Amino acid sequence: MKRFRMSIIGALALLMPAAAHAGTVGCNNSAPNPFANVTPKTGPSVLICAGGTLFSFTTFTTQGKLQILAPTRLNLSGNASILVSATFNSDPFVSFMFQSILPSGFGPLLFDVMFTTPVIGGGYNNATSVGTLGLSETGVGATTGTVSQGSQQTYIGGFADATNLNVGTGTGTCSVSTPPISNSTTCNPPGASSNFAPISPSNLIARLSYSQNATGVEALSTASWSGTVTLNSVTTTAPEPSTIALMFVGLMVVGGAGYRRNRKA
């Protein structure tokens, strides 16, 4: 299933951008929730807070049960840019790709991204998350690129409405240096799974939060993320009737043996 979802994201790279975007100043990366003042949308949505600038997406392509945001590039100031795509399923899961490209001296820049999909059904009692970060650095001389956890103090997390699903994919710093021209590395934040009492939320949210920095002469730092957050209904197996009958017979035998011993005494 994971490979299938990631292949959807990969296939989207062949499509033209299918969603318009609007950029306005109206988010606060330093706040616990950068989107606190943003009016919630009905249906799938993508909100990006990049250094205090808000980008929002609410128009997607429909493919069966899926809502898809084709790869769309956003240009920031100073020759920095973002590439984002996502797949939403209300059954539910959210898969996404997010890439940020920063020139030297542009960081540290905070990114907070919220991918939201409506949820159908209920009785979900398990959540999982997975994520991968590819970090590359190019430049002249000694250059370094770093990525660390952002305002959420975890890289990728999941929420059911406003409830934290406790599937954060790790914290810390990922770094790469260029000796002498270019270098790259892959950091794999550990996936997470959690169980809880059955819930029927209205929305499932995948949250990406990190800080990126590029240093050095004519350096260019690229952080490429992929991730998935899923809600599951994990069923517990009830004992078969025959098993219950055997347990009952066993208890009767043990009880009968104890009764006979007491009679002989």
Coordinates of C-alpha atoms in Angstrom, one line a residue, residues 250-265:
G250 CA -12.0 -27.0 30.7
L251 CA -13.3 -24.9 33.6
M252 CA -15.9 -27.5 34.3
V253 CA -13.3 -30.3 34.4
V254 CA -11.0 -28.3 36.7
G255 CA -13.9 -27.4 39.0
G256 CA -15.2 -31.1 39.1
A257 CA -11.7 -32.4 40.0
G258 CA -11.5 -29.9 42.9
Y259 CA -14.9 -30.9 44.1
R260 CA -14.0 -34.6 44.2
R261 CA -10.8 -33.9 46.1
N262 CA -12.8 -32.0 48.7
R263 CA -15.3 -34.9 49.0
K264 CA -12.5 -37.4 49.7
A265 CA -11.0 -35.1 52.3

